[in-house]
CSV table of N, CA and C in Angstrom, one decimal:
chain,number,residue,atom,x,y,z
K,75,UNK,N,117.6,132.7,99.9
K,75,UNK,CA,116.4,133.1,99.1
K,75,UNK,C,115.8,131.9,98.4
K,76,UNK,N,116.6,131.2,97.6
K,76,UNK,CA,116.1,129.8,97.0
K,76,UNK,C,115.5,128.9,97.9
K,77,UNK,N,115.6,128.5,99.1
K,77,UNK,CA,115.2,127.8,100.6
K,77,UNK,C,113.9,128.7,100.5
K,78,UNK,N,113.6,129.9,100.5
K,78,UNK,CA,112.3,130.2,101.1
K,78,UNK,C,111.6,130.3,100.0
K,79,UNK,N,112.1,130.3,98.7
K,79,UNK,CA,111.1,129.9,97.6
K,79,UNK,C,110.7,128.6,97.1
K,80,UNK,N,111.6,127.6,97.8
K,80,UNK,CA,110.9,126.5,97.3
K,80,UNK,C,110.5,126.3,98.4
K,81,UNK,N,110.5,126.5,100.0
K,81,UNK,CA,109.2,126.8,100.7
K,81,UNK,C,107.8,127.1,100.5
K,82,UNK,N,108.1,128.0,99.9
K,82,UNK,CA,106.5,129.0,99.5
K,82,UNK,C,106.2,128.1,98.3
K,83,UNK,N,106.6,128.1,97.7
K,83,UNK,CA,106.4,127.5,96.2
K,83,UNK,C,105.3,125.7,96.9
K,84,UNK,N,106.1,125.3,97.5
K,84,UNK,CA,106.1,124.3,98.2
K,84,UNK,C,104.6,123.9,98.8
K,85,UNK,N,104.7,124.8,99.6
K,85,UNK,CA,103.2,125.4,100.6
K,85,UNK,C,102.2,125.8,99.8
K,86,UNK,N,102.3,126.5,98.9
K,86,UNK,CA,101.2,127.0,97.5
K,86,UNK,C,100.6,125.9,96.7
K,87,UNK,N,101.6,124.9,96.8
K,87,UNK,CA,101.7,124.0,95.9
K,87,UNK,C,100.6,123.1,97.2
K,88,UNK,N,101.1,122.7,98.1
K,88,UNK,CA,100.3,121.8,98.9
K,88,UNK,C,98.9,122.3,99.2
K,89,UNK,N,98.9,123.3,99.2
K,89,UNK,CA,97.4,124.4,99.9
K,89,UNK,C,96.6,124.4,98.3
K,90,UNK,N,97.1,124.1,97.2
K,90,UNK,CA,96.0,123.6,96.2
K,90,UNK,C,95.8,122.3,96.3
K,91,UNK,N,96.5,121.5,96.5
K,91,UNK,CA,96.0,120.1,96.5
K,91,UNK,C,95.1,119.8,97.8
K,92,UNK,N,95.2,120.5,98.6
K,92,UNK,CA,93.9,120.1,100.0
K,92,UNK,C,92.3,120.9,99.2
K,93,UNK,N,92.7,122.1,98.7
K,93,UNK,CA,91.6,122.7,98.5
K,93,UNK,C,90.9,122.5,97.8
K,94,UNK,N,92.0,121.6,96.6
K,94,UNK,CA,91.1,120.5,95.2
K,94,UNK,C,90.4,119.4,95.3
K,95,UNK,N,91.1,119.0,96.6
K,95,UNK,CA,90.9,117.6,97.2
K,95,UNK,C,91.7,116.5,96.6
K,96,UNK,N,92.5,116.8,96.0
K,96,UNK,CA,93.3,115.7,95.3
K,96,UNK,C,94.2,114.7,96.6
K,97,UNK,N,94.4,115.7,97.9
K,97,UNK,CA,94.9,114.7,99.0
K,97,UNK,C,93.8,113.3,99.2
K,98,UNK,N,92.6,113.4,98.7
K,98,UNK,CA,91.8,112.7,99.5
K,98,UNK,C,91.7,111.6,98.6
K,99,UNK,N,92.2,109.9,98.7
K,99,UNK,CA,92.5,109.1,97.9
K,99,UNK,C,90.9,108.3,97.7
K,100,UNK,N,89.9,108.6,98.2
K,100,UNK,CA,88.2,108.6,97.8
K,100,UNK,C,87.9,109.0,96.2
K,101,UNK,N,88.0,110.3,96.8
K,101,UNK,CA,88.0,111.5,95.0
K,101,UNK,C,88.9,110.9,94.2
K,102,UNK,N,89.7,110.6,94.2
K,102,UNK,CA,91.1,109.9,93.0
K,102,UNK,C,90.6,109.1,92.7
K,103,UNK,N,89.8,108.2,93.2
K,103,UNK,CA,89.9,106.6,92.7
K,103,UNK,C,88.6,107.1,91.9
K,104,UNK,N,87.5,107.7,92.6
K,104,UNK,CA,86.5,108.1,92.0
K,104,UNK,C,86.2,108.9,90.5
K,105,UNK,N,87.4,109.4,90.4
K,105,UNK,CA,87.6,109.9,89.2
K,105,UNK,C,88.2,108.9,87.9
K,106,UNK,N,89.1,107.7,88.7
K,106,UNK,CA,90.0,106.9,88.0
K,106,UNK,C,88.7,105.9,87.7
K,107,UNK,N,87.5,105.9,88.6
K,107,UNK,CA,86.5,104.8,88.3
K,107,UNK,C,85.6,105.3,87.2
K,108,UNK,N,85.6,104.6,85.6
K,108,UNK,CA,85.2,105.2,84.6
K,108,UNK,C,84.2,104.2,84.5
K,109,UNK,N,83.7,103.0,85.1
K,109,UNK,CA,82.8,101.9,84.9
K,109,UNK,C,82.2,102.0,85.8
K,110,UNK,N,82.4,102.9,86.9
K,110,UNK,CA,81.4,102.9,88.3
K,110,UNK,C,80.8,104.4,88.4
K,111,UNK,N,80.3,105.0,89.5
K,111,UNK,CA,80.4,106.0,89.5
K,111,UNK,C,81.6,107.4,89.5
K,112,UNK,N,81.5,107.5,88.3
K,112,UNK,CA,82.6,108.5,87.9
K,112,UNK,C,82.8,109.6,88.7
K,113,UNK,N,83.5,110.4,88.9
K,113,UNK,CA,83.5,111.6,89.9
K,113,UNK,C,84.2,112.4,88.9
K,114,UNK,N,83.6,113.4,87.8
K,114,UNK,CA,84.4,114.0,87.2
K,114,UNK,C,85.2,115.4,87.9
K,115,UNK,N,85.3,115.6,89.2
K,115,UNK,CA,85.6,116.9,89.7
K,115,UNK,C,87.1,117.5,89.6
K,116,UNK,N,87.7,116.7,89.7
K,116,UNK,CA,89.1,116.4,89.2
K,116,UNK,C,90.0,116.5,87.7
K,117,UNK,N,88.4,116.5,87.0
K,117,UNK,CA,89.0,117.3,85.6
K,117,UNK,C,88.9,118.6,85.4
K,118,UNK,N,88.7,119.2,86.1
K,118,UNK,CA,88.4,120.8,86.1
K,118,UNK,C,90.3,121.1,86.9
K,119,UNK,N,90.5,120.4,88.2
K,119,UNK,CA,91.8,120.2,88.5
K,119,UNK,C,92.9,119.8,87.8
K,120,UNK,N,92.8,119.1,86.8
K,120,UNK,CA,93.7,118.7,85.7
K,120,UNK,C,93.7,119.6,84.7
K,121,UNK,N,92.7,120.1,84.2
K,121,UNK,CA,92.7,121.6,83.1
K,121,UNK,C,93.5,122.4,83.7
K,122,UNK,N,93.1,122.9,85.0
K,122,UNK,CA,93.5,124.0,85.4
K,122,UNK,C,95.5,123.7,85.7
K,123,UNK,N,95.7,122.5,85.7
K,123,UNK,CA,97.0,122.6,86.0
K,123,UNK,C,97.6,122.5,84.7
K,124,UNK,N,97.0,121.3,83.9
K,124,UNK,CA,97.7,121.3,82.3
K,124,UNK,C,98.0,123.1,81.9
K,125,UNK,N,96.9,123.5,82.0
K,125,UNK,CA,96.8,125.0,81.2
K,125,UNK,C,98.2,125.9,81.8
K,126,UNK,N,98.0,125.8,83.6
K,126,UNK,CA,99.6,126.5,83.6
K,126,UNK,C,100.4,126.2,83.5
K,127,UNK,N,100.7,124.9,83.2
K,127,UNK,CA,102.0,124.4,82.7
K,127,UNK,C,102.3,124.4,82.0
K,128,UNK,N,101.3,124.1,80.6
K,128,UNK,CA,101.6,124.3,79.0
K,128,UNK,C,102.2,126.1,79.2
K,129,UNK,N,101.5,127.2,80.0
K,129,UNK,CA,102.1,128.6,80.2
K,129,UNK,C,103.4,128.4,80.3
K,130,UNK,N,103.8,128.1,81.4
K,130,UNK,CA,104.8,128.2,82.1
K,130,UNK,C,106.1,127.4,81.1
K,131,UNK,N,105.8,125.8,80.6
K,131,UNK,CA,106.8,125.5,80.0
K,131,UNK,C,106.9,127.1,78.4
K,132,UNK,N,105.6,126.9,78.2
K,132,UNK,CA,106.3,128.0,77.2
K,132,UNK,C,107.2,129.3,77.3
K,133,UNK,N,106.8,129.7,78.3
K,133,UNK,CA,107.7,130.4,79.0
K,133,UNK,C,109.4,130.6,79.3
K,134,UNK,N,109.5,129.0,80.0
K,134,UNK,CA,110.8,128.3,80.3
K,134,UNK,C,111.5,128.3,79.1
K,135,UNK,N,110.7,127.6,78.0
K,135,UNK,CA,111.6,127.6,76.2
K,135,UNK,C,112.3,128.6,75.9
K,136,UNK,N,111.9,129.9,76.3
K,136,UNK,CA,112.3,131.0,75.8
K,136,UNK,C,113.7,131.8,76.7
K,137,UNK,N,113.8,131.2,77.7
K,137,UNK,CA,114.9,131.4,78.7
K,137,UNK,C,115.7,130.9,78.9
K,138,UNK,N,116.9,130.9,79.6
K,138,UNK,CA,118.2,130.5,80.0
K,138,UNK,C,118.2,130.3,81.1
K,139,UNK,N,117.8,131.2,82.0
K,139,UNK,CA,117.7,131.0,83.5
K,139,UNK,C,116.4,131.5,84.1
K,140,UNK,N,116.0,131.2,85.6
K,140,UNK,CA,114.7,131.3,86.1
K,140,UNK,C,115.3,132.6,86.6
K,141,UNK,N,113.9,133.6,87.3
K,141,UNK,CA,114.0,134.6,87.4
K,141,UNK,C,115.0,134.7,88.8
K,142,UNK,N,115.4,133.6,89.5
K,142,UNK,CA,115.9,133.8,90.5
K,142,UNK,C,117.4,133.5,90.3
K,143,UNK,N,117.7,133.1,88.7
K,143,UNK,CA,119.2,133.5,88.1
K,143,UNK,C,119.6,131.9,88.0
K,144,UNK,N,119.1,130.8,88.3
K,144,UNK,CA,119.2,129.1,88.1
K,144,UNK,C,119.4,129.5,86.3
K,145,UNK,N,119.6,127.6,86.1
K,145,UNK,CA,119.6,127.3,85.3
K,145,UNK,C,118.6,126.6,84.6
K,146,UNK,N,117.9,126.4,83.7
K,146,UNK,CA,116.4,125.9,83.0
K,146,UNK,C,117.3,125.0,82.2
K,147,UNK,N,117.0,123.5,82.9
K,147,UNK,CA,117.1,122.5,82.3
K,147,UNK,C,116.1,121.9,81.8
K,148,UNK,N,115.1,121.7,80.5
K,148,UNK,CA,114.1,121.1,80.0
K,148,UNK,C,114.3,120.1,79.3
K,149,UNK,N,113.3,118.7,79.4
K,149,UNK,CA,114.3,117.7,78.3
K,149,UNK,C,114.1,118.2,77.0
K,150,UNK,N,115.2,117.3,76.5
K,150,UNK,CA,115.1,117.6,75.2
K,150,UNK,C,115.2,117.0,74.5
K,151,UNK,N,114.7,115.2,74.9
K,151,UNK,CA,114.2,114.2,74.2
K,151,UNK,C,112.3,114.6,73.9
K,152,UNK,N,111.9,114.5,72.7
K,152,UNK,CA,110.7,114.1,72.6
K,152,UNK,C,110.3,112.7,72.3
K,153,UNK,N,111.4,111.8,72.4
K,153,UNK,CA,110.7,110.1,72.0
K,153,UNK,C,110.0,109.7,73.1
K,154,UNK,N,108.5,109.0,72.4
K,154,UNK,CA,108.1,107.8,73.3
K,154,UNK,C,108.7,107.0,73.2
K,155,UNK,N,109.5,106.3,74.1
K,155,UNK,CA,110.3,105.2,74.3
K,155,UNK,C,109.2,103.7,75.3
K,156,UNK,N,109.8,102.7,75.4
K,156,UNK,CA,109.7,101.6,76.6
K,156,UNK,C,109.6,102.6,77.6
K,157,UNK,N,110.8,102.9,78.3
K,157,UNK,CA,111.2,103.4,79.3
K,157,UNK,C,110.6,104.0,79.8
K,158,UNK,N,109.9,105.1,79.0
K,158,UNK,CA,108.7,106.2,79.4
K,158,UNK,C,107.2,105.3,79.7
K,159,UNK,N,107.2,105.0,78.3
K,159,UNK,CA,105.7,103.7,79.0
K,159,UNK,C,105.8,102.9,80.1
K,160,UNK,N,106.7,102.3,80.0
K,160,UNK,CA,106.8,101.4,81.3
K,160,UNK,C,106.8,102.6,82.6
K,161,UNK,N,107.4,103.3,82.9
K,161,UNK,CA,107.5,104.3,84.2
K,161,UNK,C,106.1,105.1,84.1
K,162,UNK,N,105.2,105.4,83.1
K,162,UNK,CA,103.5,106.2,82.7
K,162,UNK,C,102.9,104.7,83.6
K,163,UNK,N,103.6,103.6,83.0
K,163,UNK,CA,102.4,102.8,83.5
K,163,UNK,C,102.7,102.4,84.6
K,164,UNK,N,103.9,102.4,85.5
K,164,UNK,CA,104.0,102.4,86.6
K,164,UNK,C,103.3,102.8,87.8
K,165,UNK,N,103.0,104.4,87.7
K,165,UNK,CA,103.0,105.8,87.8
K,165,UNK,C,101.8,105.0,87.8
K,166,UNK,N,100.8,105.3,87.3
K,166,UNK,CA,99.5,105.2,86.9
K,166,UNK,C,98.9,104.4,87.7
K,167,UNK,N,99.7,103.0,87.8
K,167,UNK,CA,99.0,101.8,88.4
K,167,UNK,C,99.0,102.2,90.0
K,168,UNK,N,100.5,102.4,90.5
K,168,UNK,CA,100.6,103.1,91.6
K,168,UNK,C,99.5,104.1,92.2
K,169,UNK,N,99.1,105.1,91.2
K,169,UNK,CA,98.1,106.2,91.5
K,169,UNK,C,97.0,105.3,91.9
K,170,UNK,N,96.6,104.3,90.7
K,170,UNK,CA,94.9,103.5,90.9
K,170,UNK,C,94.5,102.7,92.0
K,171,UNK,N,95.8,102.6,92.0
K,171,UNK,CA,96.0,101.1,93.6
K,171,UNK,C,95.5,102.1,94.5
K,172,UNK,N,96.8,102.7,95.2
K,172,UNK,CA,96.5,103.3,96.1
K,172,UNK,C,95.6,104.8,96.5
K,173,UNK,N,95.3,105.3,95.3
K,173,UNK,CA,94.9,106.6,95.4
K,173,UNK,C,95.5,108.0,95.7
K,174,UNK,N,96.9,107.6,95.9
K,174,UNK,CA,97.7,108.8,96.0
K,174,UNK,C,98.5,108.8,94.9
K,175,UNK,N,99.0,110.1,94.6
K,175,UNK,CA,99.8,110.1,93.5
K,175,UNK,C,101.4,111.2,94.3
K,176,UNK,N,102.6,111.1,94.1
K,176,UNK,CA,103.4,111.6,94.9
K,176,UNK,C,103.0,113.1,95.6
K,177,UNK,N,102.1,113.7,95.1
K,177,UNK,CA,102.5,115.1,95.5
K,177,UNK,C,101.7,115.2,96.9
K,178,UNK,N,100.4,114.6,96.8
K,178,UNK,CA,99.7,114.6,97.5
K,178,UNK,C,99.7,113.3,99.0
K,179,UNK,N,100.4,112.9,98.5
K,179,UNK,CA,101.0,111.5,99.7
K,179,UNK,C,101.6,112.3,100.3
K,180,UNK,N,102.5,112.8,100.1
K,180,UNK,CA,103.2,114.1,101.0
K,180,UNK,C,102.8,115.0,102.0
K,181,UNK,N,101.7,115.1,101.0
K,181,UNK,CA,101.1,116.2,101.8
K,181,UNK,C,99.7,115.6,103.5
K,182,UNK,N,99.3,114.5,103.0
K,182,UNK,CA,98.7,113.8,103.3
K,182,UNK,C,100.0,113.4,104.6
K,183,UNK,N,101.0,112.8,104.2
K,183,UNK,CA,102.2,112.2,105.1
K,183,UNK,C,102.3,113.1,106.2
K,184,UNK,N,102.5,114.4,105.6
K,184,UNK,CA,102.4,115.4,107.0
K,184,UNK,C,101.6,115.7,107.9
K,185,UNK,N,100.4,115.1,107.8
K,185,UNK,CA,99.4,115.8,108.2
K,185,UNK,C,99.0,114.6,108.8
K,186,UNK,N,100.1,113.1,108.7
K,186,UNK,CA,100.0,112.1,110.0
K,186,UNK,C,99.0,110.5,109.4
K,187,UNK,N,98.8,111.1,108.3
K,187,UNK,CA,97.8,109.5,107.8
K,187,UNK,C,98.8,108.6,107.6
K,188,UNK,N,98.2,107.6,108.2
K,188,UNK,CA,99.0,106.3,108.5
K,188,UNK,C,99.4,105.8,106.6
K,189,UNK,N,98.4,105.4,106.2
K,189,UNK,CA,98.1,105.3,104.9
K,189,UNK,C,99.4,105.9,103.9
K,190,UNK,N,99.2,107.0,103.6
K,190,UNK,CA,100.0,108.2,103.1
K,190,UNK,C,101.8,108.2,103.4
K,191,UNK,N,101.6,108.1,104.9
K,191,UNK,CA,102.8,107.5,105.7
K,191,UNK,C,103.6,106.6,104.6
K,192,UNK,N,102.9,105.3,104.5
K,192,UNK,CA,103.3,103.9,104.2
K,192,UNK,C,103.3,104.1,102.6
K,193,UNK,N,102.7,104.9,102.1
K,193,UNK,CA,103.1,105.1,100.6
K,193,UNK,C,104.1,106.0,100.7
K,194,UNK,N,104.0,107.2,101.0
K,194,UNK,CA,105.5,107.9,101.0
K,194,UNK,C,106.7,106.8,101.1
K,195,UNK,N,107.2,106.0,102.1
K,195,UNK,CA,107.9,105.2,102.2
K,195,UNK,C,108.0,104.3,101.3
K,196,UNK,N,107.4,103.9,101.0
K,196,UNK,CA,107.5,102.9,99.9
K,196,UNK,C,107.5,103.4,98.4
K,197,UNK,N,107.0,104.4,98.0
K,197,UNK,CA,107.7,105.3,97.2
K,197,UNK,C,109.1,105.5,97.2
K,198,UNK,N,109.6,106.2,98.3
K,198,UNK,CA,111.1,106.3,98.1
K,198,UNK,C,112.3,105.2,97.9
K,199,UNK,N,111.6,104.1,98.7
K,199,UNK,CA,112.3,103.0,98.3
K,199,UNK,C,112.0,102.8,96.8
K,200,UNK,N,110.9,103.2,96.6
K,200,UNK,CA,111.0,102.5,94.7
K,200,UNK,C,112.3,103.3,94.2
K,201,UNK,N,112.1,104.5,94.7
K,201,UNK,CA,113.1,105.7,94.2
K,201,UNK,C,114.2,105.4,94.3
K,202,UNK,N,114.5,105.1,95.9
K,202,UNK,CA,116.3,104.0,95.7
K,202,UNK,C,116.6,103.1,94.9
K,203,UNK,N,115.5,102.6,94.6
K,203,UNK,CA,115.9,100.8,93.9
K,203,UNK,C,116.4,101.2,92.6
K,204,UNK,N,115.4,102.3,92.3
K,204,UNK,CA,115.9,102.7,90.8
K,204,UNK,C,116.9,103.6,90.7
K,205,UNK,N,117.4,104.4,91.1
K,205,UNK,CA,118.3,104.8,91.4
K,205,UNK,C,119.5,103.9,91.1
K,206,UNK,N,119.6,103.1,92.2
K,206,UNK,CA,120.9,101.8,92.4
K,206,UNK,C,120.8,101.3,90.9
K,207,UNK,N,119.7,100.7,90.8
K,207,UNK,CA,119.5,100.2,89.2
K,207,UNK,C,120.1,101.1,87.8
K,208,UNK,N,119.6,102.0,87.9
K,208,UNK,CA,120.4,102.8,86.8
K,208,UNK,C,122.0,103.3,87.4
K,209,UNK,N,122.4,103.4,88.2
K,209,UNK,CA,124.2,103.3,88.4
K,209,UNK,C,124.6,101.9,87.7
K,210,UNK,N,124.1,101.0,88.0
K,210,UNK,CA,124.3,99.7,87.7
K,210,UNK,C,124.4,99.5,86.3
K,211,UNK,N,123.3,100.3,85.6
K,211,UNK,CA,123.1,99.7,84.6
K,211,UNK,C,124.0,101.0,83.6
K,212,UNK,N,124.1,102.5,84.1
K,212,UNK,CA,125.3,103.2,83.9
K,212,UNK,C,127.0,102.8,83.8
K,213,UNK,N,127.3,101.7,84.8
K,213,UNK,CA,128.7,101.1,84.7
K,213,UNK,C,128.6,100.3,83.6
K,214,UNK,N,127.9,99.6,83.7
K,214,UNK,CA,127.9,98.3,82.1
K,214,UNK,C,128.3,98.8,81.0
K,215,UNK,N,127.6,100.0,81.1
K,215,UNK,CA,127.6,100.5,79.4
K,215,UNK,C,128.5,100.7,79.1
């Protein structure tokens, strides 16, 4: 049952980002271009996602486990740290460069763009490196 929900969940989740257009790395950049022609269409996509999330975490605060009987792990640091800036501004730069942001490279990846392809991959490698890196830097301590 958890396999076919985060299928669905999965698929729900991808079938908004085509229909938003957020897969399409034109509209991204166009919206990230605030000195050129701006494309605000993408902030109506960002409301609408902040708003059910701000729901939804509220929601999660109040529980112990999701309705399918998991456990609700939420953080429970609130510091701005380095660590967070530096990986916001990672994140960010990544998005501007290329115009995809993870959810949507994915979705993009499946559907065979060479482009999308070569960022997925190279995303995940960032993912390993850091990975390795924080074991590494977990034994020191």
């Amino acid at each position: 049952m958890n396999n076919f929900t985060a299928l669905f969940s999965g698929l729900i989740f991808g079938f908004g980002l085509i229909l938003s257009g957020m897969i399409n790395p034109a509209i991204v950049l166009g919206f990230l271009d605030l000195a050129g022609e701006w494309n605000p269409a993408l902030l109506w996509v960002m409301a609408g996602a902040i708003s059910i999330s701000a729901i939804a975490f509220h929601v999660a605060a109040k529980h112990q486990r999701t309705y399918l009987g998991l456990s609700i792990r939420l953080p429970s640091s609130r510091t701005i740290d380095r660590r967070l800036l530096t990986g916001s501004f990672i994140f960010g730069m990544g998005w501007g460069v290329a115009g995809f942001c993870p959810g949507p490279a994915m979705v993009m990846a499946g559907s065979g763009s060479t482009k999308a392809i070569i960022f997925t991959i190279a995303m995940l490698v960032g993912m390993g490196i850091f990975e390795m890196w924080q074991r590494g830097n977990r034994s020191v301590a």
